[in-house]
Amino acid sequence: MDSSEDKAAEWWPRVLRGDTGAAERLVEILHPLVIRIVRNHLPRAVDEEDLAQEVFLKLFAKLETFRGEQPLEHWVARITRNLCFDHLRKQRRRKELRSADLTAEEERVLESILAEEQGNRMRPDGGEFCGELIGKLLSTLRPEEERVLRMLDLEGIPVKEIAVVLHWGESRVKVTAFRARRKLQEVLRGLEPGLTENR
Amino acid sequence: MNRTTGKILEEASGAWRRLAELYQLETRGREAGVPPGFATRVAARWRECRAREILAVWERISLRAAFASSAVVVVVVAFSLPREQALAADEHLIPVMEAGPEEMEWLLP
């Protein structure tokens, strides 16, 4: 158990008793964990701070159901991911993504990445526009594929842990990730001609 | 599943991998600290929510109490009505006292 978990475990009983100061302290302790997950699962046109606030309110409302059978941080991470996915699911899914759907900055990022792929030594930049671009790309996938890729490739969670979180077998996680990535490669390949036309 | 297949299945490749790496670099670079006032705002909203919940519980309790007390009143009225009707029906059996008490002084010792 790490120190932040120790601290969190120390404060949550006081939050249960309605202590506002303890709630503030718990928010400060859990914020890095929550914001990391929120950033990696942020739906388009949703402010990360608003979503983080919603996550904390849900956590406090559900705190009574926490039995302490698992580390508090695991429980917090599960609730945060579920809430983010509820938001992502609410967004209308796209059937396909065209280069016309991308902003100029997103096109630039994608162009530099594709050029690098083809062996041109072009240093990709514009990481700040990646979030929106990734959201658009992932919205072409099925929800469970999006969920796996967000955890595996964006959060960097190992396959074993994802299998536990989703109550799946490891091989199912791997196969889902493989299919999702193949779909993404196809989407990216489909975007390429549109990008070169715009050049 | 051999080792190579496992590696292919586990690891992203191509433009997607590069995009994910770029994104991870960017998000890691962002400041991870709590924005000023964020914890206070969350705690204040949580307090508001709790107050609303408590109020809702009290509303439910008081509504139930109001229903229960009105039900008691209805029952009492329903039970007392036949008694009053019976008393009204037997009224003719009660002798009418025609003389006033002052006329009945002779009855006193």
Tab-separated table of C-alpha atoms in Angstrom:
chain	number	residue	atom	x	y	z
A	1	MET	CA	0.000	0.000	0.000
A	2	ASP	CA	1.541	3.339	-0.968
A	3	SER	CA	1.453	6.485	1.112
A	4	SER	CA	-1.314	8.238	-0.871
A	5	GLU	CA	-3.548	5.209	-0.345
A	6	ASP	CA	-2.733	5.246	3.358
A	7	LYS	CA	-3.726	8.899	3.453
A	8	ALA	CA	-6.934	8.311	1.533
A	9	ALA	CA	-7.900	5.431	3.820
A	10	GLU	CA	-7.315	7.728	6.780
A	11	TRP	CA	-9.711	10.414	5.502
A	12	TRP	CA	-12.653	8.548	4.013
A	13	PRO	CA	-14.251	7.509	7.364
A	14	ARG	CA	-14.347	11.192	8.304
A	15	VAL	CA	-15.960	12.066	4.982
A	16	LEU	CA	-18.613	9.461	5.750
A	17	ARG	CA	-19.416	11.361	8.943
A	18	GLY	CA	-20.005	14.491	6.845
A	19	ASP	CA	-16.721	16.297	7.540
A	20	THR	CA	-16.302	18.878	4.745
A	21	GLY	CA	-12.626	19.507	5.587
A	22	ALA	CA	-11.909	15.799	5.236
A	23	ALA	CA	-13.726	15.815	1.887
A	24	GLU	CA	-11.440	18.613	0.693
A	25	ARG	CA	-8.376	16.694	1.829
A	26	LEU	CA	-9.581	13.503	0.101
A	27	VAL	CA	-10.140	15.443	-3.139
A	28	GLU	CA	-6.550	16.707	-2.967
A	29	ILE	CA	-5.192	13.191	-2.352
A	30	LEU	CA	-7.229	11.472	-5.066
A	31	HIS	CA	-7.047	14.280	-7.656
A	32	PRO	CA	-3.904	13.015	-9.515
A	33	LEU	CA	-5.469	9.576	-10.002
A	34	VAL	CA	-8.881	10.899	-11.034
A	35	ILE	CA	-7.558	13.575	-13.402
A	36	ARG	CA	-5.230	11.091	-15.145
A	37	ILE	CA	-8.154	8.767	-15.918
A	38	VAL	CA	-10.454	11.664	-16.839
A	39	ARG	CA	-7.872	13.063	-19.305
A	40	ASN	CA	-7.468	9.682	-20.963
A	41	HIS	CA	-11.222	9.171	-21.277
A	42	LEU	CA	-12.355	12.715	-21.893
A	43	PRO	CA	-15.359	12.976	-24.228
A	44	ARG	CA	-15.335	15.733	-26.843
A	45	ALA	CA	-16.634	19.124	-25.753
A	46	VAL	CA	-16.539	18.192	-22.057
A	47	ASP	CA	-14.406	20.197	-19.660
A	48	GLU	CA	-12.012	17.979	-17.692
A	49	GLU	CA	-12.529	19.925	-14.481
A	50	ASP	CA	-16.321	19.605	-14.732
A	51	LEU	CA	-16.046	15.877	-15.296
A	52	ALA	CA	-13.559	15.502	-12.422
A	53	GLN	CA	-15.970	17.389	-10.166
A	54	GLU	CA	-18.787	15.075	-11.203
A	55	VAL	CA	-16.554	12.066	-10.481
A	56	PHE	CA	-15.806	13.301	-6.954
A	57	LEU	CA	-19.466	13.970	-6.191
A	58	LYS	CA	-20.333	10.473	-7.341
A	59	LEU	CA	-17.494	9.044	-5.248
A	60	PHE	CA	-18.727	10.807	-2.127
A	61	ALA	CA	-22.304	9.735	-2.783
A	62	LYS	CA	-21.186	6.118	-3.148
A	63	LEU	CA	-18.626	6.133	-0.343
A	64	GLU	CA	-21.028	4.318	1.976
A	65	THR	CA	-20.923	1.298	-0.336
A	66	PHE	CA	-17.120	1.006	-0.087
A	67	ARG	CA	-16.425	-2.022	2.085
A	68	GLY	CA	-12.645	-1.856	2.141
A	69	GLU	CA	-12.290	-5.294	0.521
A	70	GLN	CA	-10.132	-3.739	-2.222
A	71	PRO	CA	-7.754	-0.761	-2.069
A	72	LEU	CA	-9.645	2.551	-2.136
A	73	GLU	CA	-7.709	3.704	-5.214
A	74	HIS	CA	-8.866	0.679	-7.249
A	75	TRP	CA	-12.444	1.413	-6.276
A	76	VAL	CA	-12.022	5.087	-7.165
A	77	ALA	CA	-10.436	4.215	-10.533
A	78	ARG	CA	-13.308	1.849	-11.388
A	79	ILE	CA	-15.998	4.439	-10.604
A	80	THR	CA	-14.091	7.145	-12.511
A	81	ARG	CA	-13.701	4.967	-15.626
A	82	ASN	CA	-17.357	3.902	-15.529
A	83	LEU	CA	-18.550	7.497	-15.310
A	84	CYS	CA	-16.253	8.579	-18.150
A	85	PHE	CA	-17.536	5.734	-20.307
A	86	ASP	CA	-21.133	6.687	-19.567
A	87	HIS	CA	-20.280	10.136	-20.952
A	88	LEU	CA	-18.473	8.698	-23.977
A	89	ARG	CA	-21.405	6.367	-24.698
A	90	LYS	CA	-23.840	9.285	-24.651
A	91	GLN	CA	-21.982	10.898	-27.545
A	92	ARG	CA	-23.406	10.046	-30.905
A	93	ARG	CA	-21.149	7.561	-32.609
A	94	ARG	CA	-19.788	8.276	-36.077
A	95	LYS	CA	-20.014	5.703	-38.803
A	96	GLU	CA	-16.878	6.974	-40.481
A	97	LEU	CA	-14.314	9.714	-40.114
A	98	ARG	CA	-13.324	11.907	-43.073
A	99	SER	CA	-10.487	14.342	-43.364
A	100	ALA	CA	-13.096	17.132	-43.578
A	101	ASP	CA	-14.065	16.319	-39.951
A	102	LEU	CA	-10.589	17.273	-38.744
A	103	THR	CA	-9.474	20.728	-37.747
A	104	ALA	CA	-6.397	22.290	-39.373
A	105	GLU	CA	-4.269	21.536	-36.279
A	106	GLU	CA	-5.420	17.924	-36.148
A	107	GLU	CA	-4.621	17.548	-39.858
A	108	ARG	CA	-1.149	18.941	-39.235
A	109	VAL	CA	-0.483	16.469	-36.382
A	110	LEU	CA	-1.734	13.559	-38.462
A	111	GLU	CA	0.268	14.616	-41.506
A	112	SER	CA	3.496	14.791	-39.513
A	113	ILE	CA	2.845	11.366	-37.971
A	114	LEU	CA	2.077	9.789	-41.330
A	115	ALA	CA	5.152	11.423	-42.875
A	116	GLU	CA	7.270	10.004	-40.066
A	117	GLU	CA	5.707	6.592	-40.745
A	118	GLN	CA	6.822	6.801	-44.365
A	119	GLY	CA	10.406	7.418	-43.316
A	120	ASN	CA	10.450	11.215	-43.634
A	121	ARG	CA	12.272	12.614	-40.655
A	122	MET	CA	9.567	15.017	-39.614
A	123	ARG	CA	9.263	15.565	-35.927
A	124	PRO	CA	5.575	15.320	-34.933
A	125	ASP	CA	4.407	18.069	-32.629
A	126	GLY	CA	1.081	19.575	-31.571
A	127	GLY	CA	0.462	17.026	-28.825
A	128	GLU	CA	-2.142	19.371	-27.334
A	129	PHE	CA	-4.432	18.613	-30.310
A	130	CYS	CA	-3.980	14.857	-29.973
A	131	GLY	CA	-6.739	14.423	-27.381
A	132	GLU	CA	-9.478	15.674	-29.681
A	133	LEU	CA	-8.041	13.779	-32.656
A	134	ILE	CA	-7.807	10.555	-30.650
A	135	GLY	CA	-11.405	11.062	-29.481
A	136	LYS	CA	-12.556	11.375	-33.106
A	137	LEU	CA	-10.610	8.295	-34.163
A	138	LEU	CA	-11.814	6.195	-31.243
A	139	SER	CA	-15.428	7.226	-31.809
A	140	THR	CA	-15.376	5.111	-34.999
A	141	LEU	CA	-14.855	1.965	-32.884
A	142	ARG	CA	-17.301	-0.099	-30.907
A	143	PRO	CA	-17.610	1.020	-27.234
A	144	GLU	CA	-15.778	-1.994	-25.791
A	145	GLU	CA	-12.966	-1.577	-28.330
A	146	GLU	CA	-12.646	2.078	-27.414
A	147	ARG	CA	-12.614	1.184	-23.731
A	148	VAL	CA	-9.818	-1.380	-24.154
A	149	LEU	CA	-7.646	0.917	-26.273
A	150	ARG	CA	-8.056	3.857	-23.923
A	151	MET	CA	-6.897	1.748	-20.986
A	152	LEU	CA	-4.187	-0.145	-22.839
A	153	ASP	CA	-2.618	2.470	-25.114
A	154	LEU	CA	-3.477	5.766	-23.436
A	155	GLU	CA	-3.442	4.889	-19.734
A	156	GLY	CA	-0.784	2.203	-20.147
A	157	ILE	CA	-2.584	-0.361	-17.977
A	158	PRO	CA	-1.281	-3.935	-18.473
A	159	VAL	CA	-3.524	-6.504	-20.200
A	160	LYS	CA	-3.774	-8.516	-16.984
A	161	GLU	CA	-5.243	-5.579	-15.053
A	162	ILE	CA	-7.671	-4.669	-17.842
A	163	ALA	CA	-8.920	-8.247	-17.808
A	164	VAL	CA	-9.638	-7.895	-14.079
A	165	VAL	CA	-11.354	-4.513	-14.491
A	166	LEU	CA	-13.588	-5.705	-17.341
A	167	HIS	CA	-14.093	-9.218	-15.953
A	168	TRP	CA	-12.796	-10.608	-19.244
A	169	GLY	CA	-10.158	-13.192	-20.109
A	170	GLU	CA	-6.719	-11.866	-21.068
A	171	SER	CA	-6.997	-13.305	-24.557
A	172	ARG	CA	-10.281	-11.456	-25.134
A	173	VAL	CA	-8.599	-8.187	-24.163
A	174	LYS	CA	-5.719	-8.873	-26.559
A	175	VAL	CA	-7.964	-9.876	-29.445
A	176	THR	CA	-10.238	-6.835	-28.914
A	177	ALA	CA	-7.200	-4.527	-28.836
A	178	PHE	CA	-5.777	-6.151	-31.958
A	179	ARG	CA	-9.050	-5.737	-33.905
A	180	ALA	CA	-9.498	-2.180	-32.682
A	181	ARG	CA	-5.979	-1.186	-33.734
A	182	ARG	CA	-6.466	-2.789	-37.134
A	183	LYS	CA	-9.687	-0.783	-37.570
A	184	LEU	CA	-7.847	2.376	-36.558
A	185	GLN	CA	-5.094	1.709	-39.080
A	186	GLU	CA	-7.793	1.395	-41.753
A	187	VAL	CA	-9.400	4.652	-40.640
A	188	LEU	CA	-6.002	6.374	-40.718
A	189	ARG	CA	-5.265	4.922	-44.154
A	190	GLY	CA	-8.645	6.226	-45.315
A	191	LEU	CA	-7.781	9.707	-44.065
A	192	GLU	CA	-4.438	9.856	-45.836
A	193	PRO	CA	-5.625	10.735	-49.391
A	194	GLY	CA	-7.753	13.590	-48.050
A	195	LEU	CA	-4.759	14.978	-46.202
A	196	THR	CA	-2.493	14.854	-49.250
A	197	GLU	CA	-5.168	16.593	-51.362
A	198	ASN	CA	-5.287	19.439	-48.855
A	199	ARG	CA	-1.483	19.871	-48.919
B	1	MET	CA	-0.284	-18.452	-28.900
B	2	ASN	CA	3.446	-18.011	-29.595
B	3	ARG	CA	5.479	-15.142	-28.209
B	4	THR	CA	5.569	-13.135	-31.432
B	5	THR	CA	1.784	-13.279	-31.892
B	6	GLY	CA	1.340	-12.252	-28.256
B	7	LYS	CA	3.623	-9.256	-28.826
B	8	ILE	CA	1.713	-8.250	-31.967
B	9	LEU	CA	-1.572	-8.487	-30.104
B	10	GLU	CA	-0.345	-6.539	-27.093
B	11	GLU	CA	1.542	-3.717	-28.725
B	12	ALA	CA	0.188	-0.950	-30.866
B	13	SER	CA	2.008	-0.119	-34.056
B	14	GLY	CA	2.138	2.453	-36.805
B	15	ALA	CA	0.514	5.850	-36.746
B	16	TRP	CA	-1.838	4.949	-33.911
B	17	ARG	CA	1.061	4.000	-31.638
B	18	ARG	CA	2.833	7.267	-32.454
B	19	LEU	CA	-0.324	9.249	-31.811
B	20	ALA	CA	-0.862	7.503	-28.464
B	21	GLU	CA	2.776	8.162	-27.489
B	22	LEU	CA	2.476	11.812	-28.406
B	23	TYR	CA	-0.702	12.096	-26.371
B	24	GLN	CA	0.862	10.355	-23.355
B	25	LEU	CA	3.856	12.695	-23.509
B	26	GLU	CA	1.557	15.694	-23.643
B	27	THR	CA	-0.698	14.597	-20.759
B	28	ARG	CA	2.265	13.624	-18.571
B	29	GLY	CA	3.770	17.024	-19.177
B	30	ARG	CA	0.674	18.794	-17.903
B	31	GLU	CA	0.661	19.999	-14.336
B	32	ALA	CA	-0.802	17.298	-12.109
B	33	GLY	CA	-1.518	19.538	-9.110
B	34	VAL	CA	-5.020	20.312	-7.900
B	35	PRO	CA	-6.267	23.575	-9.487
B	36	PRO	CA	-6.674	26.333	-6.883
B	37	GLY	CA	-10.060	26.197	-5.179
B	38	PHE	CA	-11.049	22.932	-6.841
B	39	ALA	CA	-11.203	20.899	-3.602
B	40	THR	CA	-13.191	23.655	-1.867
B	41	ARG	CA	-15.685	23.841	-4.774
B	42	VAL	CA	-16.161	20.067	-4.760
B	43	ALA	CA	-16.619	20.000	-0.983
B	44	ALA	CA	-19.131	22.892	-1.148
B	45	ARG	CA	-21.160	21.151	-3.876
B	46	TRP	CA	-21.036	17.911	-1.896
B	47	ARG	CA	-22.345	19.773	1.202
B	48	GLU	CA	-25.167	21.233	-0.900
B	49	CYS	CA	-26.059	17.791	-2.248
B	50	ARG	CA	-26.086	16.324	1.252
B	51	ALA	CA	-28.288	19.159	2.526
B	52	ARG	CA	-30.691	18.578	-0.365
B	53	GLU	CA	-30.768	14.861	0.393
B	54	ILE	CA	-31.486	15.469	4.085
B	55	LEU	CA	-34.220	17.939	3.126
B	56	ALA	CA	-35.739	15.403	0.748
B	57	VAL	CA	-35.769	12.786	3.515
B	58	TRP	CA	-37.456	15.233	5.897
B	59	GLU	CA	-39.993	16.138	3.241
B	60	ARG	CA	-40.815	12.470	2.765
B	61	ILE	CA	-41.130	11.925	6.521
B	62	SER	CA	-43.321	14.993	7.061
B	63	LEU	CA	-45.507	14.083	4.087
B	64	ARG	CA	-46.027	10.618	5.522
B	65	ALA	CA	-46.763	12.074	8.962
B	66	ALA	CA	-49.336	14.432	7.417
B	67	PHE	CA	-51.013	11.553	5.600
B	68	ALA	CA	-51.013	9.422	8.755
B	69	SER	CA	-52.545	12.168	10.918
B	70	SER	CA	-55.254	12.938	8.355
B	71	ALA	CA	-56.028	9.217	8.172
B	72	VAL	CA	-56.422	9.163	11.978
B	73	VAL	CA	-58.821	12.130	11.812
B	74	VAL	CA	-60.909	10.401	9.136
B	75	VAL	CA	-61.094	7.203	11.235
B	76	VAL	CA	-62.118	9.096	14.377
B	77	VAL	CA	-64.805	11.008	12.475
B	78	ALA	CA	-66.032	7.816	10.836
B	79	PHE	CA	-66.360	6.069	14.192
B	80	SER	CA	-67.993	8.960	16.023
B	81	LEU	CA	-70.629	9.633	13.334
B	82	PRO	CA	-72.923	6.609	14.057
B	83	ARG	CA	-72.831	7.448	17.784
B	84	GLU	CA	-74.031	10.997	17.156
B	85	GLN	CA	-76.703	9.731	14.783
B	86	ALA	CA	-77.902	7.239	17.428
B	87	LEU	CA	-78.076	10.017	20.036
B	88	ALA	CA	-80.090	12.167	17.627
B	89	ALA	CA	-82.483	9.284	16.959
B	90	ASP	CA	-83.053	8.731	20.704
B	91	GLU	CA	-83.683	12.385	21.405
B	92	HIS	CA	-87.479	11.958	21.583
B	93	LEU	CA	-86.999	9.583	24.534
B	94	ILE	CA	-85.435	12.249	26.711
B	95	PRO	CA	-88.154	14.011	28.744
B	96	VAL	CA	-88.534	17.706	28.069
B	97	MET	CA	-88.170	19.754	31.190
B	98	GLU	CA	-90.836	22.434	30.860
B	99	ALA	CA	-90.395	24.141	34.215
B	100	GLY	CA	-87.387	26.279	34.836
B	101	PRO	CA	-85.125	25.555	37.803
B	102	GLU	CA	-86.398	28.589	39.680
B	103	GLU	CA	-89.910	27.095	39.637
B	104	MET	CA	-88.603	23.922	41.127
B	105	GLU	CA	-87.470	25.528	44.370
B	106	TRP	CA	-90.210	23.737	46.285
B	107	LEU	CA	-88.413	20.503	45.576
B	108	LEU	CA	-85.433	21.698	47.566
B	109	PRO	CA	-85.280	20.786	51.258
